[in-house]
Structure formats: C-alpha cells, structure tokens
PDB file of C-alpha atoms in Angstrom:
ATOM      1  CA  MET A   1      30.168  74.566  43.002  1.00 68.00           C
ATOM      2  CA  ILE A   2      33.751  73.894  43.986  1.00 72.00           C
ATOM      3  CA  MET A   3      35.360  70.553  43.046  1.00 74.00           C
ATOM      4  CA  GLY A   4      38.741  69.146  43.896  1.00 73.00           C
ATOM      5  CA  THR A   5      40.536  67.405  41.038  1.00 73.00           C
ATOM      6  CA  PRO A   6      43.930  65.714  40.756  1.00 78.00           C
ATOM      7  CA  SER A   7      45.254  68.868  39.050  1.00 82.00           C
ATOM      8  CA  GLY A   8      43.747  71.392  41.483  1.00 82.00           C
ATOM      9  CA  ILE A   9      40.403  73.075  42.180  1.00 84.00           C
ATOM     10  CA  ALA A  10      37.661  73.863  39.658  1.00 81.00           C
ATOM     11  CA  THR A  11      34.687  76.183  40.214  1.00 81.00           C
ATOM     12  CA  THR A  12      31.450  76.543  38.253  1.00 76.00           C
ATOM     13  CA  ASN A  13      28.329  78.679  38.605  1.00 74.00           C
ATOM     14  CA  PHE A  14      24.864  77.232  37.976  1.00 69.00           C
ATOM     15  CA  SER A  15      21.445  78.774  37.429  1.00 66.00           C
ATOM     16  CA  ASN A  16      19.598  79.733  40.601  1.00 71.00           C
ATOM     17  CA  ASN A  17      16.088  79.866  39.110  1.00 78.00           C
ATOM     18  CA  MET A  18      15.202  76.281  40.023  1.00 79.00           C
ATOM     19  CA  LYS A  19      11.705  75.840  41.489  1.00 82.00           C
ATOM     20  CA  GLY A  20      12.278  72.212  42.323  1.00 83.00           C
ATOM     21  CA  TYR A  21      15.339  70.031  42.738  1.00 84.00           C
ATOM     22  CA  SER A  22      16.429  66.718  44.175  1.00 84.00           C
ATOM     23  CA  PHE A  23      19.686  65.103  45.236  1.00 86.00           C
ATOM     24  CA  GLU A  24      19.921  61.353  45.503  1.00 87.00           C
ATOM     25  CA  SER A  25      22.371  58.514  45.851  1.00 88.00           C
ATOM     26  CA  LEU A  26      22.631  56.227  42.824  1.00 90.00           C
ATOM     27  CA  VAL A  27      24.447  53.418  44.659  1.00 90.00           C
ATOM     28  CA  ASN A  28      22.732  51.312  47.301  1.00 87.00           C
ATOM     29  CA  GLU A  29      24.956  48.256  47.537  1.00 90.00           C
ATOM     30  CA  ARG A  30      28.590  47.239  47.113  1.00 91.00           C
ATOM     31  CA  ILE A  31      29.927  47.627  43.547  1.00 89.00           C
ATOM     32  CA  THR A  32      33.009  46.088  41.971  1.00 90.00           C
ATOM     33  CA  LEU A  33      34.889  48.704  39.964  1.00 90.00           C
ATOM     34  CA  LYS A  34      35.932  47.828  36.425  1.00 92.00           C
ATOM     35  CA  LYS A  35      38.723  49.696  34.662  1.00 92.00           C
ATOM     36  CA  ASN A  36      37.532  52.585  32.454  1.00 91.00           C
ATOM     37  CA  LYS A  37      33.853  52.012  33.345  1.00 92.00           C
ATOM     38  CA  PRO A  38      32.219  54.963  35.139  1.00 92.00           C
ATOM     39  CA  ILE A  39      30.171  54.432  38.278  1.00 93.00           C
ATOM     40  CA  TYR A  40      27.615  57.166  38.956  1.00 92.00           C
ATOM     41  CA  LEU A  41      27.551  57.841  42.696  1.00 91.00           C
ATOM     42  CA  ALA A  42      24.955  60.596  43.059  1.00 90.00           C
ATOM     43  CA  ALA A  43      22.894  63.055  41.046  1.00 88.00           C
ATOM     44  CA  TRP A  44      21.491  66.537  41.598  1.00 87.00           C
ATOM     45  CA  TYR A  45      18.796  67.594  39.181  1.00 86.00           C
ATOM     46  CA  GLY A  46      16.501  70.577  39.026  1.00 85.00           C
ATOM     47  CA  THR A  47      13.779  72.315  37.061  1.00 85.00           C
ATOM     48  CA  SER A  48      12.348  75.796  36.650  1.00 85.00           C
ATOM     49  CA  GLU A  49       8.949  74.196  35.878  1.00 85.00           C
ATOM     50  CA  ASN A  50       6.244  73.103  38.331  1.00 80.00           C
ATOM     51  CA  HIS A  51       7.083  69.403  38.045  1.00 79.00           C
ATOM     52  CA  LEU A  52      10.208  67.274  38.352  1.00 79.00           C
ATOM     53  CA  SER A  53      10.623  63.720  37.085  1.00 76.00           C
ATOM     54  CA  SER A  54      12.949  61.341  38.886  1.00 74.00           C
ATOM     55  CA  PRO A  55      15.367  59.496  36.613  1.00 72.00           C
ATOM     56  CA  SER A  56      15.784  55.841  37.563  1.00 73.00           C
ATOM     57  CA  SER A  57      19.130  54.148  38.025  1.00 79.00           C
ATOM     58  CA  LYS A  58      20.345  50.617  38.496  1.00 81.00           C
ATOM     59  CA  ASN A  59      23.100  50.470  41.078  1.00 86.00           C
ATOM     60  CA  GLY A  60      25.738  52.895  39.735  1.00 89.00           C
ATOM     61  CA  GLU A  61      24.544  52.959  36.102  1.00 89.00           C
ATOM     62  CA  LEU A  62      23.825  56.170  34.188  1.00 88.00           C
ATOM     63  CA  PRO A  63      20.250  57.074  35.198  1.00 87.00           C
ATOM     64  CA  GLN A  64      17.610  56.463  32.531  1.00 86.00           C
ATOM     65  CA  GLY A  65      15.773  59.675  31.664  1.00 81.00           C
ATOM     66  CA  ILE A  66      18.578  61.947  32.913  1.00 82.00           C
ATOM     67  CA  GLN A  67      18.806  63.559  29.456  1.00 81.00           C
ATOM     68  CA  ASP A  68      15.210  64.804  29.885  1.00 80.00           C
ATOM     69  CA  VAL A  69      15.997  66.740  33.082  1.00 83.00           C
ATOM     70  CA  GLU A  70      16.486  70.503  32.685  1.00 84.00           C
ATOM     71  CA  GLU A  71      19.698  70.757  34.754  1.00 84.00           C
ATOM     72  CA  THR A  72      21.799  67.896  36.095  1.00 85.00           C
ATOM     73  CA  ILE A  73      25.022  67.379  37.999  1.00 86.00           C
ATOM     74  CA  LEU A  74      26.277  63.783  38.058  1.00 88.00           C
ATOM     75  CA  TYR A  75      28.985  62.661  40.470  1.00 89.00           C
ATOM     76  CA  SER A  76      30.966  59.718  39.125  1.00 89.00           C
ATOM     77  CA  VAL A  77      34.197  57.827  39.604  1.00 89.00           C
ATOM     78  CA  VAL A  78      36.294  56.040  36.953  1.00 89.00           C
ATOM     79  CA  TRP A  79      39.176  53.680  37.665  1.00 88.00           C
ATOM     80  CA  LYS A  80      41.961  54.504  35.189  1.00 84.00           C
ATOM     81  CA  ALA A  81      45.511  53.327  34.689  1.00 81.00           C
ATOM     82  CA  LYS A  82      48.113  55.842  35.848  1.00 77.00           C
ATOM     83  CA  ASP A  83      49.867  57.607  32.966  1.00 73.00           C
ATOM     84  CA  LYS A  84      53.628  57.298  33.004  1.00 63.00           C
TER      85      LYS A  84
END
C-alpha cells in the first residue's frame, strides 16, 4: 500500500494469505465535519478463515465489530487546526 501524507509518501506491506476480503464505503450521505472528530470513509477487511463478518457502521462512525476482524485498513479524515 502506498499512501500520500502531508509530509510525503508512506508504504506498508500487508499479508497476502487472505481467503476472503471486502472493501466498502462507510459514508452514504452528506456529513458535516467537526474539528478533531474522525470520519471513517471506507474500510478494507480480510480473513484467512472460511468466513468473513461484515462490521456495521453508521454514516462515518467507527464500524462496530471492526476489532473482531482479522486484518483491517480504515480510511479516515480528521479536520485539525493548522499548527503555527
């Protein structure tokens, strides 16, 4: 995975032994951002087992049950004040 950040580019390797995986949007309507409160945009989750549960999420909230998933990548955004 390659991610762009304000300070440059970051790369990470993840396990490739997943038997099942899913990628889904966690936002399905307009959201008002609040300072310092994360909004979860999308999630990728996978398993090396023969079953995969789908965590549930209210519009932009941290998905319930995400801690029970074997591997997870959450994409989020946080509105922060600029440091001087």
